[in-house]
Amino acid sequence: MTRSPGTGLSKSRFCQGLQCPKQLWWRVHEPGAPELAVDPALQAVFDRGHRVGELARARFPGGVLVEGDHRQVKERIERTRRAVAGGAPAIFEASFAADDVFVAVDVLERGRRGWILSEVKSTLDVKEAHLPDVAVQLHVLRAAGLDVPRAEVMHLDRECRFPDLSNLFARDDVTGEAEALLPAVPGQIRGLLAALAGPLPRVATGDHCTDPYECPFLARCWRALPPHHVSTLYRIGRLAKALVADGIETIPDLPDGVALPVIAARQARSVRSGEVVVEPGLARALARLEAPVAFLDFETIMPAVPVWDGCHPYEQVAVQLSCHVAGPGGRLEHHQLLAEGPGDPRAAVAEAVVRACAGAGTVVAYNAGFERRCLEHLAAAVPGRREALGEVVRRLVDLLPIVRDHVYHPGFGGSFGLKRVAPALCPGLDYGDLDIGEGGTASAVLEGLLLREDALPPAERARLRGQLLAYCERDTLAMVRLVERLRELARRS
Ligand code: SF4
């Protein structure tokens, strides 16, 4: 007998349940939980999966798509049965049920010696976490009486390079790995169904809360840590667990004589005193910044399926920049560019960054390895501006290590990210008023705006463009204010 789709298992529910039955229970019994709301970053993941799935299907000419939504289990199984009987060379979303588990196989291909099950993933490799997904499908298909001697994961191939998408996918045989998991699958299914039928399972927190995927219910299960918990001590590794095991929860509780690395020790001094700590070398470090100083920040997208010449899957491409140039007498000039539409924006971005940084003695970025990679990518893509972009790279100075190696403020909370450092050191500077306030969301919105622009009405596009421009501008303005504040601290120390 097949349960209704509301209470039975699917391949994704099976995998979620293996990670944690308590997470599965909440997902099934509280489908409207706020933690499960789809934000732009998650929507981008779904969109990417759909796009990759569609392109994968195009590799199987004559394939038949089994249509239907999650309420049409019986109809989808019947349509699949008809496609099998009708001799379809491949079936997409091929639907089967057995042992109270419903699965829709991404691609079921008719081979010479039985069927080939293919699970399509948007990743660049087969991951350990993909195997239970394949195993439960194999279990259900074989239990339903289908001859399936081979199982594959079809994933994106990092060697692919636009415009040649003929090798967009690699197909890896995972039959052996999936079959090794099969003996455990019936017991796992019974266990998860029993858990779903009972009260909320009791599961202790642990590494499984973030591995292989971050659980959306972390805030329900993990106790809020007190301010300045020892786990925030900068890069102390296993020492944090040892301290907690000894009953030492917060930095002010640390006994004298605990040996800490240099930066964590500075952090502890700052937290205990409640004051900003400034090391004597700050003035010397800031002296490297030669006026006029350009403050540069890029925003990027990483399309799973490459869309511009020479790009691989997930190649990171700068599509937006903000640059404040601090000139003599505190004069501030702002340059910005946000690409529009699906065309290759790299020549325009390269031109804009070269112009913005022209004449700057130093180009400052925060965590500058990212900007360096963007500039090097642009130089490779726009040979005519290679030399000028190389000049920008040569003038690049990373502000993050200047802060990390010389300053600690209790408000950093153990992080040297710009969004922690700048508001702590520069009161009034905040990101709270922005609709887009962090890079992951910006990237997801940018990708939608550029590559799926037809999906958005013009007014919505204009609104999102305004939000993205405001976000990127805030990052470079934060760097300007941060350097002013650091200079002030250096003078006082
Ligand atoms: S936070 Fe951890 S214990 Fe809680 S539901 Fe998620 S995975 Fe399970």
mmCIF file with all atom_site columns, C-alpha atoms in Angstrom, residues 68-135:
data_model
loop_
_atom_site.group_PDB
_atom_site.id
_atom_site.type_symbol
_atom_site.label_atom_id
_atom_site.label_alt_id
_atom_site.label_comp_id
_atom_site.label_asym_id
_atom_site.label_entity_id
_atom_site.label_seq_id
_atom_site.pdbx_PDB_ins_code
_atom_site.Cartn_x
_atom_site.Cartn_y
_atom_site.Cartn_z
_atom_site.occupancy
_atom_site.B_iso_or_equiv
_atom_site.pdbx_formal_charge
_atom_site.auth_seq_id
_atom_site.auth_comp_id
_atom_site.auth_asym_id
_atom_site.auth_atom_id
_atom_site.pdbx_PDB_model_num
ATOM 1  C CA . GLY A 1 68  ? 2.174  15.864 -12.472 1.00 0.00 ? 68  GLY A CA 1
ATOM 2  C CA . ASP A 1 69  ? 2.516  17.477 -9.078  1.00 0.00 ? 69  ASP A CA 1
ATOM 3  C CA . HIS A 1 70  ? 3.130  15.951 -5.662  1.00 0.00 ? 70  HIS A CA 1
ATOM 4  C CA . ARG A 1 71  ? -0.591 15.199 -5.156  1.00 0.00 ? 71  ARG A CA 1
ATOM 5  C CA . GLN A 1 72  ? -0.800 13.068 -8.297  1.00 0.00 ? 72  GLN A CA 1
ATOM 6  C CA . VAL A 1 73  ? 1.203  10.087 -7.126  1.00 0.00 ? 73  VAL A CA 1
ATOM 7  C CA . LYS A 1 74  ? -1.034 7.400  -8.633  1.00 0.00 ? 74  LYS A CA 1
ATOM 8  C CA . GLU A 1 75  ? -1.368 9.208  -11.958 1.00 0.00 ? 75  GLU A CA 1
ATOM 9  C CA . ARG A 1 76  ? 2.391  9.690  -12.243 1.00 0.00 ? 76  ARG A CA 1
ATOM 10 C CA . ILE A 1 77  ? 3.060  6.034  -11.475 1.00 0.00 ? 77  ILE A CA 1
ATOM 11 C CA . GLU A 1 78  ? 0.506  5.019  -14.111 1.00 0.00 ? 78  GLU A CA 1
ATOM 12 C CA . ARG A 1 79  ? 2.030  7.423  -16.696 1.00 0.00 ? 79  ARG A CA 1
ATOM 13 C CA . THR A 1 80  ? 5.436  5.930  -15.968 1.00 0.00 ? 80  THR A CA 1
ATOM 14 C CA . ARG A 1 81  ? 4.075  2.407  -16.411 1.00 0.00 ? 81  ARG A CA 1
ATOM 15 C CA . ARG A 1 82  ? 2.694  3.397  -19.791 1.00 0.00 ? 82  ARG A CA 1
ATOM 16 C CA . ALA A 1 83  ? 6.016  4.997  -20.852 1.00 0.00 ? 83  ALA A CA 1
ATOM 17 C CA . VAL A 1 84  ? 7.888  1.822  -19.873 1.00 0.00 ? 84  VAL A CA 1
ATOM 18 C CA . ALA A 1 85  ? 5.406  -0.362 -21.760 1.00 0.00 ? 85  ALA A CA 1
ATOM 19 C CA . GLY A 1 86  ? 5.429  2.027  -24.719 1.00 0.00 ? 86  GLY A CA 1
ATOM 20 C CA . GLY A 1 87  ? 9.166  1.575  -25.300 1.00 0.00 ? 87  GLY A CA 1
ATOM 21 C CA . ALA A 1 88  ? 10.331 5.102  -24.323 1.00 0.00 ? 88  ALA A CA 1
ATOM 22 C CA . PRO A 1 89  ? 14.136 5.284  -24.619 1.00 0.00 ? 89  PRO A CA 1
ATOM 23 C CA . ALA A 1 90  ? 14.307 7.484  -21.521 1.00 0.00 ? 90  ALA A CA 1
ATOM 24 C CA . ILE A 1 91  ? 11.794 8.637  -18.914 1.00 0.00 ? 91  ILE A CA 1
ATOM 25 C CA . PHE A 1 92  ? 12.184 11.874 -16.950 1.00 0.00 ? 92  PHE A CA 1
ATOM 26 C CA . GLU A 1 93  ? 10.681 12.059 -13.452 1.00 0.00 ? 93  GLU A CA 1
ATOM 27 C CA . ALA A 1 94  ? 9.969  8.317  -13.750 1.00 0.00 ? 94  ALA A CA 1
ATOM 28 C CA . SER A 1 95  ? 7.714  7.635  -10.765 1.00 0.00 ? 95  SER A CA 1
ATOM 29 C CA . PHE A 1 96  ? 7.561  4.529  -8.577  1.00 0.00 ? 96  PHE A CA 1
ATOM 30 C CA . ALA A 1 97  ? 6.457  3.641  -5.088  1.00 0.00 ? 97  ALA A CA 1
ATOM 31 C CA . ALA A 1 98  ? 7.305  0.759  -2.783  1.00 0.00 ? 98  ALA A CA 1
ATOM 32 C CA . ASP A 1 99  ? 7.496  0.308  0.983   1.00 0.00 ? 99  ASP A CA 1
ATOM 33 C CA . ASP A 1 100 ? 5.730  3.659  1.529   1.00 0.00 ? 100 ASP A CA 1
ATOM 34 C CA . VAL A 1 101 ? 8.387  5.539  -0.396  1.00 0.00 ? 101 VAL A CA 1
ATOM 35 C CA . PHE A 1 102 ? 7.593  7.482  -3.562  1.00 0.00 ? 102 PHE A CA 1
ATOM 36 C CA . VAL A 1 103 ? 10.474 8.358  -5.881  1.00 0.00 ? 103 VAL A CA 1
ATOM 37 C CA . ALA A 1 104 ? 10.630 10.314 -9.127  1.00 0.00 ? 104 ALA A CA 1
ATOM 38 C CA . VAL A 1 105 ? 13.863 9.417  -10.933 1.00 0.00 ? 105 VAL A CA 1
ATOM 39 C CA . ASP A 1 106 ? 15.483 12.353 -12.742 1.00 0.00 ? 106 ASP A CA 1
ATOM 40 C CA . VAL A 1 107 ? 16.381 10.220 -15.777 1.00 0.00 ? 107 VAL A CA 1
ATOM 41 C CA . LEU A 1 108 ? 15.614 6.554  -16.291 1.00 0.00 ? 108 LEU A CA 1
ATOM 42 C CA . GLU A 1 109 ? 17.333 5.396  -19.463 1.00 0.00 ? 109 GLU A CA 1
ATOM 43 C CA . ARG A 1 110 ? 16.578 2.158  -21.280 1.00 0.00 ? 110 ARG A CA 1
ATOM 44 C CA . GLY A 1 111 ? 19.918 0.367  -21.669 1.00 0.00 ? 111 GLY A CA 1
ATOM 45 C CA . ARG A 1 112 ? 20.844 -2.793 -23.534 1.00 0.00 ? 112 ARG A CA 1
ATOM 46 C CA . ARG A 1 113 ? 20.936 -4.766 -20.278 1.00 0.00 ? 113 ARG A CA 1
ATOM 47 C CA . GLY A 1 114 ? 18.156 -3.143 -18.269 1.00 0.00 ? 114 GLY A CA 1
ATOM 48 C CA . TRP A 1 115 ? 17.461 0.379  -17.039 1.00 0.00 ? 115 TRP A CA 1
ATOM 49 C CA . ILE A 1 116 ? 20.026 2.994  -16.023 1.00 0.00 ? 116 ILE A CA 1
ATOM 50 C CA . LEU A 1 117 ? 19.025 5.243  -13.145 1.00 0.00 ? 117 LEU A CA 1
ATOM 51 C CA . SER A 1 118 ? 20.540 8.744  -13.303 1.00 0.00 ? 118 SER A CA 1
ATOM 52 C CA . GLU A 1 119 ? 20.350 11.247 -10.485 1.00 0.00 ? 119 GLU A CA 1
ATOM 53 C CA . VAL A 1 120 ? 21.084 14.743 -11.827 1.00 0.00 ? 120 VAL A CA 1
ATOM 54 C CA . LYS A 1 121 ? 23.050 17.050 -9.525  1.00 0.00 ? 121 LYS A CA 1
ATOM 55 C CA . SER A 1 122 ? 24.133 20.654 -10.013 1.00 0.00 ? 122 SER A CA 1
ATOM 56 C CA . THR A 1 123 ? 27.481 19.955 -8.338  1.00 0.00 ? 123 THR A CA 1
ATOM 57 C CA . LEU A 1 124 ? 30.885 19.536 -9.990  1.00 0.00 ? 124 LEU A CA 1
ATOM 58 C CA . ASP A 1 125 ? 31.527 16.114 -8.389  1.00 0.00 ? 125 ASP A CA 1
ATOM 59 C CA . VAL A 1 126 ? 29.750 13.145 -6.895  1.00 0.00 ? 126 VAL A CA 1
ATOM 60 C CA . LYS A 1 127 ? 29.400 13.749 -3.169  1.00 0.00 ? 127 LYS A CA 1
ATOM 61 C CA . GLU A 1 128 ? 29.008 11.218 -0.361  1.00 0.00 ? 128 GLU A CA 1
ATOM 62 C CA . ALA A 1 129 ? 25.603 12.772 0.400   1.00 0.00 ? 129 ALA A CA 1
ATOM 63 C CA . HIS A 1 130 ? 24.324 11.855 -3.097  1.00 0.00 ? 130 HIS A CA 1
ATOM 64 C CA . LEU A 1 131 ? 24.662 8.119  -2.484  1.00 0.00 ? 131 LEU A CA 1
ATOM 65 C CA . PRO A 1 132 ? 21.742 7.506  -0.054  1.00 0.00 ? 132 PRO A CA 1
ATOM 66 C CA . ASP A 1 133 ? 19.577 9.429  -2.529  1.00 0.00 ? 133 ASP A CA 1
ATOM 67 C CA . VAL A 1 134 ? 20.574 7.007  -5.302  1.00 0.00 ? 134 VAL A CA 1
ATOM 68 C CA . ALA A 1 135 ? 20.327 3.981  -2.985  1.00 0.00 ? 135 ALA A CA 1
#
